[in-house]
XYZ file of C-alpha atoms in Angstrom:
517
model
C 22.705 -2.428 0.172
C 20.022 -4.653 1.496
C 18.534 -1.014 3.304
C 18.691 0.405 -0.398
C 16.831 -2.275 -2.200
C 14.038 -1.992 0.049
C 13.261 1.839 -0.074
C 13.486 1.465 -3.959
C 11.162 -1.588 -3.264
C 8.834 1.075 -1.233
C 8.988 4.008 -3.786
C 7.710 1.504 -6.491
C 4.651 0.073 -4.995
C 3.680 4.076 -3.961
C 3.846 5.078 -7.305
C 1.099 2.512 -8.024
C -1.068 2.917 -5.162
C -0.995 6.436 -5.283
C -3.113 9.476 -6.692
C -0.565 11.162 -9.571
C -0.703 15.119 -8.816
C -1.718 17.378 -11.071
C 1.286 19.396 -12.414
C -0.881 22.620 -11.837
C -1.266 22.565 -8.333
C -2.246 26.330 -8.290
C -5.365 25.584 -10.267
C -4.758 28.510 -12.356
C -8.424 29.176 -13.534
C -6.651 29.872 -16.953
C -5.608 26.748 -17.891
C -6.482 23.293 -17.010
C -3.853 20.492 -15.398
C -1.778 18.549 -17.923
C -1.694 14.951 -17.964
C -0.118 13.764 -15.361
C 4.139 12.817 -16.580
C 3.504 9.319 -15.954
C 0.387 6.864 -17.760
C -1.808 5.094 -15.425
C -1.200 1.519 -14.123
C -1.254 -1.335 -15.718
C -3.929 -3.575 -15.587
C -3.116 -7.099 -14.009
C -3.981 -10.208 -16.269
C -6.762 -11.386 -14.010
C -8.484 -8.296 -13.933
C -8.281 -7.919 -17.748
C -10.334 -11.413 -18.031
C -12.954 -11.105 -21.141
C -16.057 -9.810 -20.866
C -19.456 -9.462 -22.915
C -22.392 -6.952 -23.035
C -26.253 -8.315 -22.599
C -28.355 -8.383 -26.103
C -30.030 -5.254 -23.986
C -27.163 -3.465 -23.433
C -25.799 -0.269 -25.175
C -22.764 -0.765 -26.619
C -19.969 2.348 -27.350
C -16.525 1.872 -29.712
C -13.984 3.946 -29.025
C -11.415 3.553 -31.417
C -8.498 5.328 -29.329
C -4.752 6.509 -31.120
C -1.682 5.783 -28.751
C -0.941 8.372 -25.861
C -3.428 10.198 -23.845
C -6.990 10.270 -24.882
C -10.095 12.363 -22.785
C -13.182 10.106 -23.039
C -16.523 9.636 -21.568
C -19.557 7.495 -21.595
C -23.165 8.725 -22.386
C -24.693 6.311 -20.694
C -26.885 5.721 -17.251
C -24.826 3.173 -15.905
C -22.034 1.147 -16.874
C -22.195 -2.307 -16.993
C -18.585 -3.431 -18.503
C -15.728 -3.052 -20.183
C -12.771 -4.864 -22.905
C -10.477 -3.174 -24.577
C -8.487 -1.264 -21.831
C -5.141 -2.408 -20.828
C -3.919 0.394 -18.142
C -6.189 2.024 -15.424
C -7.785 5.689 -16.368
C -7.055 8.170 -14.756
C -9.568 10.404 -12.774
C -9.591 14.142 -11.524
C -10.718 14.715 -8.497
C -9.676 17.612 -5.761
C -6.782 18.749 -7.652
C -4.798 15.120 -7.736
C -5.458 12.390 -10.871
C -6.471 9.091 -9.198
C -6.278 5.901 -10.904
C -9.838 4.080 -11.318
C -9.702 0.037 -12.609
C -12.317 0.380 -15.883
C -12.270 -3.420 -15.688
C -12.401 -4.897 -12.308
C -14.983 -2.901 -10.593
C -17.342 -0.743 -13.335
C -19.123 0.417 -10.500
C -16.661 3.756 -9.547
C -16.988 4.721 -13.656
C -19.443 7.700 -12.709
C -21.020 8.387 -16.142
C -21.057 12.094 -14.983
C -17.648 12.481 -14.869
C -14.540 13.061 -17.607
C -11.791 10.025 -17.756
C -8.320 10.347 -19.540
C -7.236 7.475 -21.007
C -3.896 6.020 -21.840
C -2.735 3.289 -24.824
C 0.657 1.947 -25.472
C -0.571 1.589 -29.162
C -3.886 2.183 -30.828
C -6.793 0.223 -29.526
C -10.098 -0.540 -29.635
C -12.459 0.019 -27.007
C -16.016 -1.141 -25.672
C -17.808 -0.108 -23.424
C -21.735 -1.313 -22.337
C -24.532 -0.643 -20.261
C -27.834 0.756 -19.879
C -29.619 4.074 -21.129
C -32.439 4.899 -19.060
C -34.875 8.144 -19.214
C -33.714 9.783 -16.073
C -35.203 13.685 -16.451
C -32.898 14.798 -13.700
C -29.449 14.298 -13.023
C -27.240 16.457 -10.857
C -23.301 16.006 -9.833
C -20.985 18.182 -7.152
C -18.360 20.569 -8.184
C -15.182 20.517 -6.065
C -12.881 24.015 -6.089
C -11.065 24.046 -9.074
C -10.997 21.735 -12.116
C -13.281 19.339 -13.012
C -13.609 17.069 -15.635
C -16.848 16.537 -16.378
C -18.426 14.181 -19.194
C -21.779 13.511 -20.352
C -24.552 11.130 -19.488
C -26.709 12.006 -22.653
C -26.114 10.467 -26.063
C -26.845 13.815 -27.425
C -25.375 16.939 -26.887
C -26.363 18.997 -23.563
C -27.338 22.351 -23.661
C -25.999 24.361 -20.680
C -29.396 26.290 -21.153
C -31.053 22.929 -19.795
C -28.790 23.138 -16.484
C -29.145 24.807 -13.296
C -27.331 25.246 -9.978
C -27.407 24.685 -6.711
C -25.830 26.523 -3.675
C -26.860 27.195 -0.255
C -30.219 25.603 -0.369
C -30.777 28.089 -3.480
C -31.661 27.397 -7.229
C -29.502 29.509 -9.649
C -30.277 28.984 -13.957
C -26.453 28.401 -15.521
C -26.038 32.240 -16.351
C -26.023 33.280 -13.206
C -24.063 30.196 -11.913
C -21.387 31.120 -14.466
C -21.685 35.305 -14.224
C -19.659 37.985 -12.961
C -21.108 36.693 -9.445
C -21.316 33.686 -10.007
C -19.164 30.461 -8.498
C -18.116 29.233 -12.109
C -15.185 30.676 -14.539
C -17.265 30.938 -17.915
C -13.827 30.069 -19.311
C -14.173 26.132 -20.111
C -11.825 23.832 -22.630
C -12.680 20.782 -24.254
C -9.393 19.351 -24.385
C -7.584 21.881 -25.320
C -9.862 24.039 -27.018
C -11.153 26.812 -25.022
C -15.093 28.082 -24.999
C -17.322 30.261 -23.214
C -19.845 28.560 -20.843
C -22.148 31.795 -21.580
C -22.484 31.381 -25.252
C -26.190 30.776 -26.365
C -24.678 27.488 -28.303
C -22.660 25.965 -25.574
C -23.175 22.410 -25.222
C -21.342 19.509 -23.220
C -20.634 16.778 -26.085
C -21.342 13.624 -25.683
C -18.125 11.168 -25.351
C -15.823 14.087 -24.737
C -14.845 15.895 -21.873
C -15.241 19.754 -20.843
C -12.678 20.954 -18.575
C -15.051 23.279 -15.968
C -13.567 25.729 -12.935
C -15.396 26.356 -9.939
C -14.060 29.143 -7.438
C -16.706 27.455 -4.772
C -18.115 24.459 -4.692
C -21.513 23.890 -6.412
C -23.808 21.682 -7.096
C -24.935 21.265 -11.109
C -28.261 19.806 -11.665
C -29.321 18.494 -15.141
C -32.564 18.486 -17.409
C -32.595 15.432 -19.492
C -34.682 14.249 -21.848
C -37.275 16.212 -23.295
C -37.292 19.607 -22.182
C -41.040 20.405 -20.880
C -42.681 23.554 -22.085
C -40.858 26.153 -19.766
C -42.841 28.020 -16.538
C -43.714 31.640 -17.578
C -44.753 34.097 -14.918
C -47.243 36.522 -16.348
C -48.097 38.551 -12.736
C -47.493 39.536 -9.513
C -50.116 40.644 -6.732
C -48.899 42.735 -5.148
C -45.546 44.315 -6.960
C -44.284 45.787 -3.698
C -45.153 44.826 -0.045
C -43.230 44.073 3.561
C -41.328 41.052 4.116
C -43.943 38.774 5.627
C -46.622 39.088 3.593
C -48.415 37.123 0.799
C -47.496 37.613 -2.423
C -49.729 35.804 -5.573
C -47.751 34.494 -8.726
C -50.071 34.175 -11.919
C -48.929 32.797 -14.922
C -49.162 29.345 -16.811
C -46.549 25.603 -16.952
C -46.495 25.995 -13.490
C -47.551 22.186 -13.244
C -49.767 20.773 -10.147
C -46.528 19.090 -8.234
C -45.140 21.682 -5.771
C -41.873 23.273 -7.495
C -39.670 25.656 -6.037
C -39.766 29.658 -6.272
C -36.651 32.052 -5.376
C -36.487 35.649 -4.472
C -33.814 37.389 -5.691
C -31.667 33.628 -5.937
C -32.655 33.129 -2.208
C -35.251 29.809 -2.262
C -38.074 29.841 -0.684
C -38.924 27.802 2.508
C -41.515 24.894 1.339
C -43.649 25.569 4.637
C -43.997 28.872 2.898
C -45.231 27.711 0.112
C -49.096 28.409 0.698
C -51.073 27.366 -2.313
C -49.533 25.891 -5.941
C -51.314 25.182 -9.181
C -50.692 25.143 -12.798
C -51.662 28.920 -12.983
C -51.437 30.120 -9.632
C -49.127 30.101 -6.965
C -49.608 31.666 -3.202
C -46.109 32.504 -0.800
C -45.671 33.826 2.406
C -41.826 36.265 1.916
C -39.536 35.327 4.399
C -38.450 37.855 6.992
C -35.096 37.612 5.584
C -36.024 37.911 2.034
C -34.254 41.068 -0.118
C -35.831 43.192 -3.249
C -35.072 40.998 -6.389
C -36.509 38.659 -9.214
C -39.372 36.506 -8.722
C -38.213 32.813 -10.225
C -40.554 29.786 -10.238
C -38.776 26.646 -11.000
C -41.193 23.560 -11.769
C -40.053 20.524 -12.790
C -36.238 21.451 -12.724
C -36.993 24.289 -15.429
C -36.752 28.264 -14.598
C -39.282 30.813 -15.597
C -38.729 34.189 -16.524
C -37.856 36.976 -13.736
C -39.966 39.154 -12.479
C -39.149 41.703 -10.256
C -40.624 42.264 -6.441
C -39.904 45.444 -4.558
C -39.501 44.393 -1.047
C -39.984 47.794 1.956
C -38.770 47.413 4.999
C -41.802 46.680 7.610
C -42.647 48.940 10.532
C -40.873 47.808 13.960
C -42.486 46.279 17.054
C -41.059 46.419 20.659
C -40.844 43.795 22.770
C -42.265 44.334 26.679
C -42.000 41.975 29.467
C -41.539 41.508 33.216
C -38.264 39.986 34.879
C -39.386 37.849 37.868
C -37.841 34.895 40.189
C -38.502 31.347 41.047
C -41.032 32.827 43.655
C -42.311 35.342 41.099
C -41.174 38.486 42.548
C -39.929 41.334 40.358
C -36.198 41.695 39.656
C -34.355 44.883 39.478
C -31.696 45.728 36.993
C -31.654 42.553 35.254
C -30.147 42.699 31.754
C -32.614 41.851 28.579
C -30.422 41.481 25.417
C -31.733 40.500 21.961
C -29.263 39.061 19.462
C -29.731 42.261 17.285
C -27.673 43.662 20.190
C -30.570 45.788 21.514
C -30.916 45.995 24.971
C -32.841 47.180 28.217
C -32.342 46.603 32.085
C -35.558 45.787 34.441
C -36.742 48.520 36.481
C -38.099 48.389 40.282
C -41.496 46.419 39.246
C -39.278 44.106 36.961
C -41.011 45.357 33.860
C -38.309 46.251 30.462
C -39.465 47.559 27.380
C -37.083 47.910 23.779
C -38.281 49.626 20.883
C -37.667 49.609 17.248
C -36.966 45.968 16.956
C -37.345 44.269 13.375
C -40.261 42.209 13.176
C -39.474 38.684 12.730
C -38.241 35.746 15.039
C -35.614 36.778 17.673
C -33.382 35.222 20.325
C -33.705 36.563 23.637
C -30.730 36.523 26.659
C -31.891 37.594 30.159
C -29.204 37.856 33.057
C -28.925 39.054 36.252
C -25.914 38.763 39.762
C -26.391 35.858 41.168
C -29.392 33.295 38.333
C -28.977 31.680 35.967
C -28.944 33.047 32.383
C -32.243 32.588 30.776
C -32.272 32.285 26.605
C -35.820 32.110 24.625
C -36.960 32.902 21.171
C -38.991 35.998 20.498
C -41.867 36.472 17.560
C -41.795 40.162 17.135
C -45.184 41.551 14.987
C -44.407 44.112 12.413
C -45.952 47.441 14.012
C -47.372 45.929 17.155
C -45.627 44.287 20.347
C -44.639 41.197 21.901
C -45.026 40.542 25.384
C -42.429 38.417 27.753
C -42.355 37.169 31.292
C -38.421 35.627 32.046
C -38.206 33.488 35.079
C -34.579 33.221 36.423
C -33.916 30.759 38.822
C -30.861 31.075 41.332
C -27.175 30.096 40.774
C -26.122 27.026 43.320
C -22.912 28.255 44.656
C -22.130 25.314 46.644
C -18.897 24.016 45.631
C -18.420 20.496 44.826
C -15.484 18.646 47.555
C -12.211 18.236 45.573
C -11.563 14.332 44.906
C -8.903 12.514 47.089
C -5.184 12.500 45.842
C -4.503 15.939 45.161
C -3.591 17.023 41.841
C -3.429 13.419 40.513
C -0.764 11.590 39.123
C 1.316 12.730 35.867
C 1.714 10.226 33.293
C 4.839 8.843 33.245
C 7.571 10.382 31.151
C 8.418 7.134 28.921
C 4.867 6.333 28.428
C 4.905 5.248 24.533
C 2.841 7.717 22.327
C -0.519 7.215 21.751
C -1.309 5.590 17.934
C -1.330 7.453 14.995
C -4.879 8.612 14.047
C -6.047 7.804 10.396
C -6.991 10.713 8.318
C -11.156 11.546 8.634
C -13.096 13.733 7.396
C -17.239 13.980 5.762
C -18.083 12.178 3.445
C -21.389 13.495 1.780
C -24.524 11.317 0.154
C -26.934 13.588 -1.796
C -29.630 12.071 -3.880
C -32.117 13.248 -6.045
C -35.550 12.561 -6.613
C -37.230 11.118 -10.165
C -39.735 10.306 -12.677
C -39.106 7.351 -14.741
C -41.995 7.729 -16.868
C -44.532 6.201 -14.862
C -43.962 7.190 -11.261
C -41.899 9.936 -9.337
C -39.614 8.066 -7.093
C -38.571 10.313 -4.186
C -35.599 9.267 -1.601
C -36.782 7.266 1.791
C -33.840 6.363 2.896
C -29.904 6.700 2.536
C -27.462 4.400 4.824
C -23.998 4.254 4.870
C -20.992 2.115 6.284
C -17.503 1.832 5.868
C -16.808 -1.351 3.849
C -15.554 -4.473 5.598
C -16.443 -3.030 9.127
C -13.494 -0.748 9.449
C -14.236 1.114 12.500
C -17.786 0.003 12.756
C -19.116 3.611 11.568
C -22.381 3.492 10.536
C -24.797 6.280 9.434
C -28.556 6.758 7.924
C -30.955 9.289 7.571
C -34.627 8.568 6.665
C -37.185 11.119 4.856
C -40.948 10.833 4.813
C -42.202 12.705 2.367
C -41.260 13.945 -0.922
C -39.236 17.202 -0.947
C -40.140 18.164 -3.824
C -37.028 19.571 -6.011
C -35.037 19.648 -2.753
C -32.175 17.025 -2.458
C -31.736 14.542 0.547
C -28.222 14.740 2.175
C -26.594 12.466 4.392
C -23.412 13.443 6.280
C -20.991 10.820 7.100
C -19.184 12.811 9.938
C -16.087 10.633 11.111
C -15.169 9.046 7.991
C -11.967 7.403 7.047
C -10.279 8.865 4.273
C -8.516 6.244 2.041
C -11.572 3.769 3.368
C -14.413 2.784 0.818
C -17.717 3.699 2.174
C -20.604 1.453 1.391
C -24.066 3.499 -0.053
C -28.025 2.301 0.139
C -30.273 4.636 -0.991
C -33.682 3.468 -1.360
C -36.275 5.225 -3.409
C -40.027 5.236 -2.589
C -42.784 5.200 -5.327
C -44.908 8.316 -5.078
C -48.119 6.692 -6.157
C -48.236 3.211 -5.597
C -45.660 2.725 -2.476
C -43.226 0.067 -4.144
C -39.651 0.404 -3.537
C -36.321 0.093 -5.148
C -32.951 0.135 -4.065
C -29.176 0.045 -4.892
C -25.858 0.337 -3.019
C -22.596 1.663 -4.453
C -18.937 1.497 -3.566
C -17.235 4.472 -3.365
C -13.549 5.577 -1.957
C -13.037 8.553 0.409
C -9.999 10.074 -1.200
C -10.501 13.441 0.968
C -11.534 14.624 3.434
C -14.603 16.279 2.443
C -15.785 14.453 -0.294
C -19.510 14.514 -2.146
C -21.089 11.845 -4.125
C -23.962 12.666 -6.006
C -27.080 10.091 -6.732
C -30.121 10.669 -8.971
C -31.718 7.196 -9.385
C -31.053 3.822 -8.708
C -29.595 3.156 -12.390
């Protein structure tokens, strides 16, 4: 009896403590998950302790009916809270998770959708601060999200672009037939297309959103600036490689970003940038597509670039040893899978390679395998001289005692490992008005010491419309990780900074950061 009292005991507290899964655990892209069958926790009497906003403050009423209610709060951060008597609920990686809207504002993410629960109608505040941030950008897991808005006014998807693979994408293409987001959206129960000219994220609601992949959404606030327009390109068609000129106008005088057929462009390509005229060296590796220049967060219109292929090179060298004498039959492999074997005098020779950087592998019976990198010109040659040095085949003495000693058989099994996984800090840069404040520095530690993991990553220079990324390999899932980013003025130096608190609920988690607010 005593046995029985204590699971039931056990069951109780985990239904508390843990996430409540989403009855669609299939994440049919059709419909979103139902409320979970359960309302959130209750809150406990000290944490529901009155609170009151700052004359500065923004204040919100939500005037809420009993039962479940979707809400969210257009604001930059929150600041507190009265009103709310159980936890809400929020959706992350395909479980609900209860968040404490009193206790600790800090883990209400502004960016994010909340459902809400009330025994009986209520009244609900909730305060803090609305600050001109132009760019604001959150992570899409797989599957649902519910997503809210940070604006007091309604958001044009037209104002929102994606990110993927180092890549810029504008929403339509984010959301097309190849895209990584179902057009298909609901706001609460109502469904929409994402595609529609009209489609807007409403402020204090929630959209239901689907990604197949994850994805990274960045946001326009404010007011929009007059969009980039691309009136020419110089030339229309040329080899991957060469220069290509972009003339047009809103191109702006702070380095922006350009993409080739959704491909970005490396920024150490980026040769020469003003308002009306923009210089890029193509990438090796770029394909026939539409020329986009991004400035200031904002697309222009496509243009399209025929890319043709560039005429081979060949790549000629010499095989030789330590004492520099020629070696025969020696194999020369380039990761294309081309290939050639030394002759007599050591010399090798492959043709038709495709210009661009290579990796080379050189082997031979009896050295050491040799592995360089290759610059191959388009139409001309590169030349190579490998040095292999000989293989040692002494063999080292085996160690005293034979095989060893087996562990004994009752040995007690080593201790359970917690859960880990990455858990991923990227951060924006942004203009407040005044300055653009671009990301120095981003630390993080799990909080209270657990573990003593520490990581940090520092930049020094601005990126431009880039994010900084941190990756917290090693992290403890169920462990709240501690993050400092600091933000560096561009034009006078100063500094500011602010930490967060945020739980690792999986085990590859992203938290997204676009100022210090």
């Amino acid at each position: 009896m005593l046995a029985r009292r204590c699971l039931l005991l056990v069951l109780l507290i985990l239904s508390f403590i843990a996430p409540a899964a989403a009855q669609d655990p299939t994440f049919d892209p059709s419909a979103p998950p139902n409320p979970p069958a359960e309302p959130p926790p209750p809150l406990s009497g000290e944490t529901r302790g009155e609170a009151a906003p700052d004359k500065k403050d923004v204040v919100l009423t939500y005037p809420l009916a009993a039962g479940w209610s979707a809400i969210s709060f257009p604001l930059t951060r929150v600041d507190g809270t009265s009103g709310f008597t159980r936890m809400l609920y929020q959706f992350r990686s395909g479980l609900y998770y209860p968040i404490d809207p009193l206790g600790d504002v800090s883990h209400l993410d502004t960016r994010m959708g909340y459902l809400a629960y009330c025994d009986a109608p209520a009244t609900i505040r909730v305060w803090g601060s609305l600050v001109r941030v132009p760019g604001r950008s959150l992570a899409l897991h797989g599957g649902w999200n519910l997503l809210g808005c940070p604006l007091p006014q309604p958001l044009p998807l037209s104002r929102v672009s994606a990110v993927r693979g180092g890549a810029i994408h504008p929403f339509v293409r984010a959301a097309g037939p190849d895209g990584w987001i179902s057009p298909n959206a609901f706001r609460g129960n109502q469904p929409f297309n994402l595609l529609t000219p009209s489609a807007t994220v409403q402020p204090r609601s929630t959209t239901w959103v689907f990604a197949m992949q994850p994805v990274r959404l960045k946001v326009v606030g404010g007011t929009p600036a007059p969009l980039p327009a691309v009136a020419s390109l110089t030339p229309t068609s040329l080899s991957p490689g060469q220069v290509v000129e972009i003339k047009g106008r809103q191109f702006g005088t702070r380095v922006g970003g350009v993409t080739i057929n959704g491909a970005q462009i490396p920024g150490k390509n980026i040769l020469l940038w003003s308002d009306k005229r923009i210089q890029v060296r193509v990438p090796t590796t770029a394909t026939s597509g539409n020329v986009v220049v991004w400035a200031a967060g904002m697309a222009s219109n496509a243009t399209p670039l025929l890319l043709v292929a560039a005429a081979p090179g060949a790549l000629l060298g010499i095989v030789h040893d330590e004492a520099g004498n020629p070696l025969q039959a020696a194999t020369v492999q380039l990761d294309s899978g081309q290939q050639a074997n030394s002759k007599s005098d050591g010399s090798f020779s492959i043709a038709g390679v495709s210009p661009g950087d290579h990796v080379l592998y050189a082997t031979s019976l009896g050295y050491k395998e040799a592995i360089g990198k290759v610059s191959i010109p388009a139409g001309g040659s590169y030349s190579a001289k490998i040095g292999l040095s000989a293989l040692d085949l002494t063999t080292s003495a085996r160690p005293s005692g034979g095989a060893g000693q087996a562990a004994p058989r009752n040995a007690p099994p080593p201790p359970p490992q917690n859960p880990r996984g990455t858990f991923r800090i990227v951060a924006d840069a942004y203009d407040d008005g005044y300055h653009r404040w671009w990301v120095y520095k981003i630390e993080a530690w799990v909080w209270g010491g657990y573990g003593s993991k520490h990581w940090n990553n520092y930049w020094y220079s601005d990126l431009g419309d880039s994010y900084y990324e941190l990756d917290c390999d090693d992290a403890p899932v169920g462990q709240t990780i501690v993050c400092k980013i600091t933000w560096r003025s561009k034009d006078g130096g100063d500094q500011k900074t602010n930490t967060w608190y945020k739980k690792m609920y999986t085990s590859d988690q992203t938290e997204t950061f676009d100022s210090p607010y």
